[in-house]
CSV table of C-alpha atoms and ligand atoms in Angstrom, one decimal:
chain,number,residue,atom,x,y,z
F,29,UNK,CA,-0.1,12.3,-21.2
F,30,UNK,CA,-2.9,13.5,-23.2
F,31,UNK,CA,-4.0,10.0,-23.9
F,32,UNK,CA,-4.5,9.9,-19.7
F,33,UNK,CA,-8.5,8.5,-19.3
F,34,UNK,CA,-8.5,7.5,-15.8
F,35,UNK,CA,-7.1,10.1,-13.3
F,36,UNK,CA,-8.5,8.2,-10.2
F,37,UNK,CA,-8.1,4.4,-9.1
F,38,UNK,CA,-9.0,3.7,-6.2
F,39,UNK,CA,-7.4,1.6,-3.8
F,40,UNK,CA,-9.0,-1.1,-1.3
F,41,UNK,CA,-6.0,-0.4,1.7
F,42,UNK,CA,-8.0,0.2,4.8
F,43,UNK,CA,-4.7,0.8,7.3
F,44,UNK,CA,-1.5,3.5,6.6
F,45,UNK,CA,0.2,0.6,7.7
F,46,UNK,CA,-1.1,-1.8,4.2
F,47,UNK,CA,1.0,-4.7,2.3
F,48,UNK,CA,1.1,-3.6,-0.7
F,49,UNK,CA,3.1,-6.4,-3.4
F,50,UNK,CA,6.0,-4.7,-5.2
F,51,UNK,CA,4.4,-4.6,-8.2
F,52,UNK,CA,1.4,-2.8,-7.3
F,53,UNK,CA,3.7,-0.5,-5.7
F,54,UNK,CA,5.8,0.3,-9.0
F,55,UNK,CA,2.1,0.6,-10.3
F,56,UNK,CA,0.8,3.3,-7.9
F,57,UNK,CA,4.3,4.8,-8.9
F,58,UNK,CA,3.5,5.0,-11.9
F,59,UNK,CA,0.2,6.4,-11.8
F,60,UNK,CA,0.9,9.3,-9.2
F,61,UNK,CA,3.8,10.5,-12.1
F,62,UNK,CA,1.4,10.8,-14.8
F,63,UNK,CA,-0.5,12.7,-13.2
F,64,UNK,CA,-2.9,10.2,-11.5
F,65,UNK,CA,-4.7,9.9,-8.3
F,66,UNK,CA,-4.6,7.6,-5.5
F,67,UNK,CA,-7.7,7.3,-3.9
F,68,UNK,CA,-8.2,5.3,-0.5
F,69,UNK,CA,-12.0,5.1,0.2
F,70,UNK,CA,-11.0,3.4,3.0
F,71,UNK,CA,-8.5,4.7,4.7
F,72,UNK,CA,-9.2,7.3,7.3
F,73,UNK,CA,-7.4,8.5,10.1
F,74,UNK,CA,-8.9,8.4,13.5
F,75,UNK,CA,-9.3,11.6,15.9
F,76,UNK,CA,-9.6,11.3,19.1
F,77,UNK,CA,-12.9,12.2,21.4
F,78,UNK,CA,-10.8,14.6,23.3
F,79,UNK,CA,-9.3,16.3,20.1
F,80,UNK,CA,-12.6,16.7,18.5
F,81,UNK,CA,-13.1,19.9,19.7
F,82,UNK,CA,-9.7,21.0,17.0
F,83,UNK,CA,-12.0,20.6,14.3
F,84,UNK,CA,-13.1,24.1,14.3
F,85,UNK,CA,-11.7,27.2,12.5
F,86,UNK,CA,-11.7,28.7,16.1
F,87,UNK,CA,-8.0,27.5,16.7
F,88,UNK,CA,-7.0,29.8,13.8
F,89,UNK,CA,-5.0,32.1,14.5
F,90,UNK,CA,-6.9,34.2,11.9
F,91,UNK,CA,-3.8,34.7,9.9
F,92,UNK,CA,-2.5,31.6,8.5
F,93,UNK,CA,-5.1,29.6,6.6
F,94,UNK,CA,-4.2,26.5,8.5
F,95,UNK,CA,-2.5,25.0,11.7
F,96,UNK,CA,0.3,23.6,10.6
F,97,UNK,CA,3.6,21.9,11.6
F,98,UNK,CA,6.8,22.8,9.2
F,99,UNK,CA,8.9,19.7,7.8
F,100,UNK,CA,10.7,18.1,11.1
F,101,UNK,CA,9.8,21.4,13.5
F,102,UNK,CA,7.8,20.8,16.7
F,103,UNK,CA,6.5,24.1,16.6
F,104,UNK,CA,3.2,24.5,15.5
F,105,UNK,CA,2.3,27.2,13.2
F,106,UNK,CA,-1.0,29.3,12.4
F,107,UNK,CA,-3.0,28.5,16.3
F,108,UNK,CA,-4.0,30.0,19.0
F,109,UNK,CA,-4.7,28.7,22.3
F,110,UNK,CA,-3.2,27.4,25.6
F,111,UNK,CA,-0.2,25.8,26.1
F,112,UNK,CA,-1.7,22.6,26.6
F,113,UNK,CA,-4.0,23.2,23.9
F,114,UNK,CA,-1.6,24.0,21.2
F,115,UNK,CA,0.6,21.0,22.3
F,116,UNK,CA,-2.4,18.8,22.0
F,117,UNK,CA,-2.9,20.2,18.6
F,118,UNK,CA,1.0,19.5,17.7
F,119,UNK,CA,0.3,15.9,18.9
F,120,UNK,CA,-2.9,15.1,16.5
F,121,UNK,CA,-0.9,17.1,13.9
F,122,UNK,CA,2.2,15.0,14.3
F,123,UNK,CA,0.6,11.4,14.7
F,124,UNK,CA,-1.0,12.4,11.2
F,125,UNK,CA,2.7,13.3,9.5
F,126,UNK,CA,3.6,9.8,10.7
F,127,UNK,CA,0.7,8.0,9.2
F,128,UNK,CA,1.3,9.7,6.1
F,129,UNK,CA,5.2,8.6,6.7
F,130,UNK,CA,4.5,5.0,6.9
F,131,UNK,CA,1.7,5.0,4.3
F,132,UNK,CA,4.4,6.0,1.9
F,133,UNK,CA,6.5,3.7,2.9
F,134,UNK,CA,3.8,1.0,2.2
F,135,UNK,CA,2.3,2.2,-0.5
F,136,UNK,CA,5.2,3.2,-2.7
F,137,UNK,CA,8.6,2.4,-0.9
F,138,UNK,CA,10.6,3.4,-3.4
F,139,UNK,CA,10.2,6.7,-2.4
F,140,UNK,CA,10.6,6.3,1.3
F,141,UNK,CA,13.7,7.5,2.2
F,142,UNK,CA,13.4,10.5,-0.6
F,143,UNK,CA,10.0,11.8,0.1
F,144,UNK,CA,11.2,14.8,2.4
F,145,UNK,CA,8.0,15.9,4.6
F,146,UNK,CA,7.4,19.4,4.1
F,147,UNK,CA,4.4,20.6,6.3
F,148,UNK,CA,1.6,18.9,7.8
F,149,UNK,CA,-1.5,20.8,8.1
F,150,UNK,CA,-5.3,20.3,10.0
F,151,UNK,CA,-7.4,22.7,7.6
F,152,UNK,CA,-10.5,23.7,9.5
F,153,UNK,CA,-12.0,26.1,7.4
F,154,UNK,CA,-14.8,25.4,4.8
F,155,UNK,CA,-13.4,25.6,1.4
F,156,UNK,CA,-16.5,26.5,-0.3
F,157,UNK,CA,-17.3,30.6,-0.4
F,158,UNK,CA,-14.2,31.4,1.0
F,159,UNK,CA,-13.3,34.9,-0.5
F,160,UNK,CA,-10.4,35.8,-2.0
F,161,UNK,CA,-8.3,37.4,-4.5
F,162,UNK,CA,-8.8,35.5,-8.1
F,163,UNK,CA,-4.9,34.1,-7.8
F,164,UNK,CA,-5.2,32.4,-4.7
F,165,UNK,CA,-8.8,31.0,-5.2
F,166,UNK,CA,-8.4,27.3,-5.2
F,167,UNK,CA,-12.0,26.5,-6.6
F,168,UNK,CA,-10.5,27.5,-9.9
F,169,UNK,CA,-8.3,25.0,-11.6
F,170,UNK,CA,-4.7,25.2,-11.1
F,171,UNK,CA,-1.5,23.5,-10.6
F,172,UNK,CA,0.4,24.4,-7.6
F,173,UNK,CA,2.9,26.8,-7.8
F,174,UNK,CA,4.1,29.4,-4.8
F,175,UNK,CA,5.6,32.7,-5.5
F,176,UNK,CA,7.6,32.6,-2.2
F,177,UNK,CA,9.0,28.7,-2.6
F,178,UNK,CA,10.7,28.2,-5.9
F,179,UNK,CA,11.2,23.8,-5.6
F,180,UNK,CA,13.6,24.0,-8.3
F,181,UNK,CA,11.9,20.8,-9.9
F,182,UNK,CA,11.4,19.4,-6.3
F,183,UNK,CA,7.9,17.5,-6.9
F,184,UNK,CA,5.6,18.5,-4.4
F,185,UNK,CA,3.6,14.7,-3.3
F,186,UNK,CA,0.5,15.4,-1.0
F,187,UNK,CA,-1.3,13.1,1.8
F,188,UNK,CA,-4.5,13.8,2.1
F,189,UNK,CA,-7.8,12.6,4.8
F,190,UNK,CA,-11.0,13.8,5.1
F,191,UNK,CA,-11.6,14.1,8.7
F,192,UNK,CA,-15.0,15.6,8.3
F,193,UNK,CA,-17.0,14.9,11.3
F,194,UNK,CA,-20.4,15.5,9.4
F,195,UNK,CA,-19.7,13.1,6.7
F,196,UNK,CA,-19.2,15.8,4.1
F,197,UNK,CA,-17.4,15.1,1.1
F,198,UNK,CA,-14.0,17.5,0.0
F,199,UNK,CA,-15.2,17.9,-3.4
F,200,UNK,CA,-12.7,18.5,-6.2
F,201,UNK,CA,-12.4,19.3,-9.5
F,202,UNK,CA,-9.8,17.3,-11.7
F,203,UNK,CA,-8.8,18.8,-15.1
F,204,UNK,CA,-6.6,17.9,-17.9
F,205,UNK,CA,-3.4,16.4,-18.3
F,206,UNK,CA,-0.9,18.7,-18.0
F,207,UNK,CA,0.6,19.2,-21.0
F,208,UNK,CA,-2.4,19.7,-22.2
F,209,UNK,CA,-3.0,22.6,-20.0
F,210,UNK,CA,1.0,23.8,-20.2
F,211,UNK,CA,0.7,23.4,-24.7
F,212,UNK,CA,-1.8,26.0,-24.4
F,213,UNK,CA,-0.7,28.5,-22.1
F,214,UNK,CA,3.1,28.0,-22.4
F,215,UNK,CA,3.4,30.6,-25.0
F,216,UNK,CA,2.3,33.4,-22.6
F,217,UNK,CA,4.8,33.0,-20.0
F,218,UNK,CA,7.1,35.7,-20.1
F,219,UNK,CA,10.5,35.9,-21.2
F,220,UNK,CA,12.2,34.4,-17.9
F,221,UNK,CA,15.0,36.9,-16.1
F,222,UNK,CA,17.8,35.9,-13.9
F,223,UNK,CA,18.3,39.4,-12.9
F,224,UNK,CA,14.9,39.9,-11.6
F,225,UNK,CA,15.0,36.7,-10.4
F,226,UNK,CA,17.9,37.4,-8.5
F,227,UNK,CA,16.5,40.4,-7.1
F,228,UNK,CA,13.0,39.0,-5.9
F,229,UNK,CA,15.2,36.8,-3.7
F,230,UNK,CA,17.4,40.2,-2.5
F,231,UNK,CA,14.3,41.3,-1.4
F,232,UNK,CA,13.4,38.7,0.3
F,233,UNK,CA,9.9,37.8,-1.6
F,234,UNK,CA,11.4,34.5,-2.6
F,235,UNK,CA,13.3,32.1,-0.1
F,236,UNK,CA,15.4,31.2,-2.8
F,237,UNK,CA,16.3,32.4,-6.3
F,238,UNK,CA,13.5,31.6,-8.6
F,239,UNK,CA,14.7,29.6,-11.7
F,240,UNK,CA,13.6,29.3,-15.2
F,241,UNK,CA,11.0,25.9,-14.2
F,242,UNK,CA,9.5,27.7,-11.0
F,243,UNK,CA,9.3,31.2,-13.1
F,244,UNK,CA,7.1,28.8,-15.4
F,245,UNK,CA,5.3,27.0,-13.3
F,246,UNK,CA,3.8,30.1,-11.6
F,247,UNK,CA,3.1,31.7,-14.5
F,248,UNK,CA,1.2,29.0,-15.7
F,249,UNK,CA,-0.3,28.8,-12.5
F,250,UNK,CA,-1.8,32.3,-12.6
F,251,UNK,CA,-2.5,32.3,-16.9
F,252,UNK,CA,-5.5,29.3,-15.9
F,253,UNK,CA,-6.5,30.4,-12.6
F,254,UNK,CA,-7.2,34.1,-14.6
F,255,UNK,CA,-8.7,32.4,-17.9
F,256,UNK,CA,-12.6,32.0,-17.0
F,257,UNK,CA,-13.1,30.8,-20.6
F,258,UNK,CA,-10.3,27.9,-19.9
F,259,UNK,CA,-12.4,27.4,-16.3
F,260,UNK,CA,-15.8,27.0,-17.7
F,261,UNK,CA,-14.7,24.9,-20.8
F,262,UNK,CA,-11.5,22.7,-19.9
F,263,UNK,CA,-11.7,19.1,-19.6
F,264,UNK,CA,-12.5,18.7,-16.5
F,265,UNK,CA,-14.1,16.1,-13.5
F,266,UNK,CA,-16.0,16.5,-10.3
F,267,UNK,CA,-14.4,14.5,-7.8
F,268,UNK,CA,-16.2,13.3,-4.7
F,269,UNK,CA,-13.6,12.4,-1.7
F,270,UNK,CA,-16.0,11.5,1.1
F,271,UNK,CA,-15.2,11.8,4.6
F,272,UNK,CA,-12.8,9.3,5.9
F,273,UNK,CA,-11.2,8.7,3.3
F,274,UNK,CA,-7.7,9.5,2.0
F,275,UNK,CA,-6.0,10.6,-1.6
F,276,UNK,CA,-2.7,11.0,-2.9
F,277,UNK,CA,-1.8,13.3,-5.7
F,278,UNK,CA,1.7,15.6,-7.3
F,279,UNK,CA,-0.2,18.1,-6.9
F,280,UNK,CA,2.1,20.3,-9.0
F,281,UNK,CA,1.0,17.9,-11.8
F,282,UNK,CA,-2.7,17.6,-11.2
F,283,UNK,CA,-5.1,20.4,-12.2
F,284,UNK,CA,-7.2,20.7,-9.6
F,285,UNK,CA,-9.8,23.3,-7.7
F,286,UNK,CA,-11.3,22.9,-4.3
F,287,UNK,CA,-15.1,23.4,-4.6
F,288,UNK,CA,-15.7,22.3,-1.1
F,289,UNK,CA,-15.2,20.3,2.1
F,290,UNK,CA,-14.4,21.3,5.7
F,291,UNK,CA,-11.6,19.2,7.9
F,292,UNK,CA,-9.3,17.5,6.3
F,293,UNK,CA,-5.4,17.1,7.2
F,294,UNK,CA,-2.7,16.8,4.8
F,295,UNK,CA,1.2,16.1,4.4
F,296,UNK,CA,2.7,17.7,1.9
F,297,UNK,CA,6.6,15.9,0.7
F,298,UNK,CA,9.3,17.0,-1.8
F,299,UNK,CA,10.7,14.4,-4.0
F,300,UNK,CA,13.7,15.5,-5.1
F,301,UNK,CA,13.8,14.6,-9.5
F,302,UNK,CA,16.2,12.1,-9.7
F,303,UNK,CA,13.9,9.6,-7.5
F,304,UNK,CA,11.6,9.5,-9.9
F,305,UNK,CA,10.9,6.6,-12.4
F,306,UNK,CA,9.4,8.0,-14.8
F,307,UNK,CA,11.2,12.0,-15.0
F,308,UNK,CA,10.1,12.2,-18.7
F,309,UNK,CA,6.4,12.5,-17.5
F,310,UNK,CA,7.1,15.1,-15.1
F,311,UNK,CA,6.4,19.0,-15.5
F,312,UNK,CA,9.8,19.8,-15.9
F,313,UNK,CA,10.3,17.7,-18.6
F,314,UNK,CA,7.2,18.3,-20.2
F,315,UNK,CA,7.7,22.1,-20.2
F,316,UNK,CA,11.1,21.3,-21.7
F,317,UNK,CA,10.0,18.9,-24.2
F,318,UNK,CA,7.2,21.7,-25.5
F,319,UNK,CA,9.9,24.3,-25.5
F,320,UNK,CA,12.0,22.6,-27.9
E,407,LIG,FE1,-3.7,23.5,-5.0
């Protein structure tokens, strides 16, 4: 919605456990799918003394960008370290994805039982300098999109906390609506092929066959991150989310780059499109709406 002023409220709820009246829930709702954020100053999640010593990119196993836990798995992902170390790790990791559980449930219970947690992550590793090639740089603005994970208009919903033990701020910045963003690119996407499509996934490159949204929705993803002129000159916001405190965003909705910010964990869910209330504000729809 072009019309969209405010893409951050912020909300007083200092526990993941909050009563939250119905109506303010249908009115978070509504905010996160029009491409608002949540913002909870407030609400931080507590580490442990004796898991303090996580907070360091040290754990990484120098492959993955983060130390992660996938969906329901108990395996944890992207670490090195002992046995008991890596099971303490899965521990912090898991208590988070169950915060993050019941804040949904709180916050926006509607969505409860159709938010399917995808991964859970503890990202260690400043965001600011990090180097890398121009399509996977997250300081410049973006929508997410991954080439290996078509969704298949799944929404992707994240959790995040600022766990920084410095008091350093993640700082963001928050662009344009998204059809905005999508009116201007979406004539450059090219023509969309189920053959090729069909063969990416043969090769294994995708884990399913992309369609014609994801197809889209990457392309778009990669036409902003490589337009400087649409990165300098966009509408766009710098976003302060200070340590201890916690946000919510579709971030498949949100433009959005990481400037900077070091320790900060995150869930990431799926809602599946036909939980939504308000599908005509969605991507999907909006890419099919400018199409036609
Ligand atoms: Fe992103």
């Amino acid at each position: 919605m072009s019309d969209f002023k405010n893409p951050i409220i912020a909300l007083p709820y200092d526990s993941f456990m909050a009563k939250v009246s119905v109506d303010d829930q249908e009115s978070y709702i509504k905010h996160l799918e029009h491409g608002g954020v949540l913002f909870l100053p407030n609400l931080t999640f507590k580490i442990a003394p004796s898991e303090e010593r996580f907070l360091s990119p040290k754990w990484s196993d120098g492959r993955a960008k983060n130390i992660y836990l996938r969906g329901n798995e108990r395996k944890i992902r992207g670490a090195k370290g002992s046995e008991a170390d890596l099971q303490a790790m899965s521990e912090l990791i898991e208590r988070y994805a169950l915060n993050a559980k019941q804040l949904i449930s709180n916050l926006l219970f509607d969505y409860a039982d159709h938010a399917k947690p995808a991964n859970t992550s503890l990202r260690c590793i400043e965001a600011a300098g990090r180097i890398t090639s121009w399509r996977k740089d997250d300081s410049r603005l973006h929508a997410d999109a991954f080439p290996s994970r078509p969704t298949h208009g799944e929404r992707i919903l994240r959790v995040f906390t600022n766990v920084n033990p410095y008091g350093k701020p993640r700082v963001w910045k928050v662009g344009e609506p998204f059809a905005d963003m999508a009116r201007k690119f979406l004539s450059e996407v090219p023509h969309y092929s189920k053959m090729q499509a069909k063969l990416l996934h043969m090769l294994g490159i995708t884990k399913s066959v992309r369609g014609e949204y994801d197809h889209a929705m990457l392309h778009l993803h990669d036409l902003v991150k490589a337009d400087l002129d649409y990165q300098q000159h966009a509408p766009q916001m710098r976003s302060e989310f200070p340590a201890n405190s916690t946000w919510i965003v579709y971030s498949d909705q949100v433009l959005h780059a990481v400037l900077a910010g070091q320790h900060m964990m995150e869930q990431t869910l799926h809602v599946a499109p036909e939980y939504l209330h308000y599908p005509e504000a969605s991507p999907k729809k909006t890419l099919e709406t400018l199409l036609n």
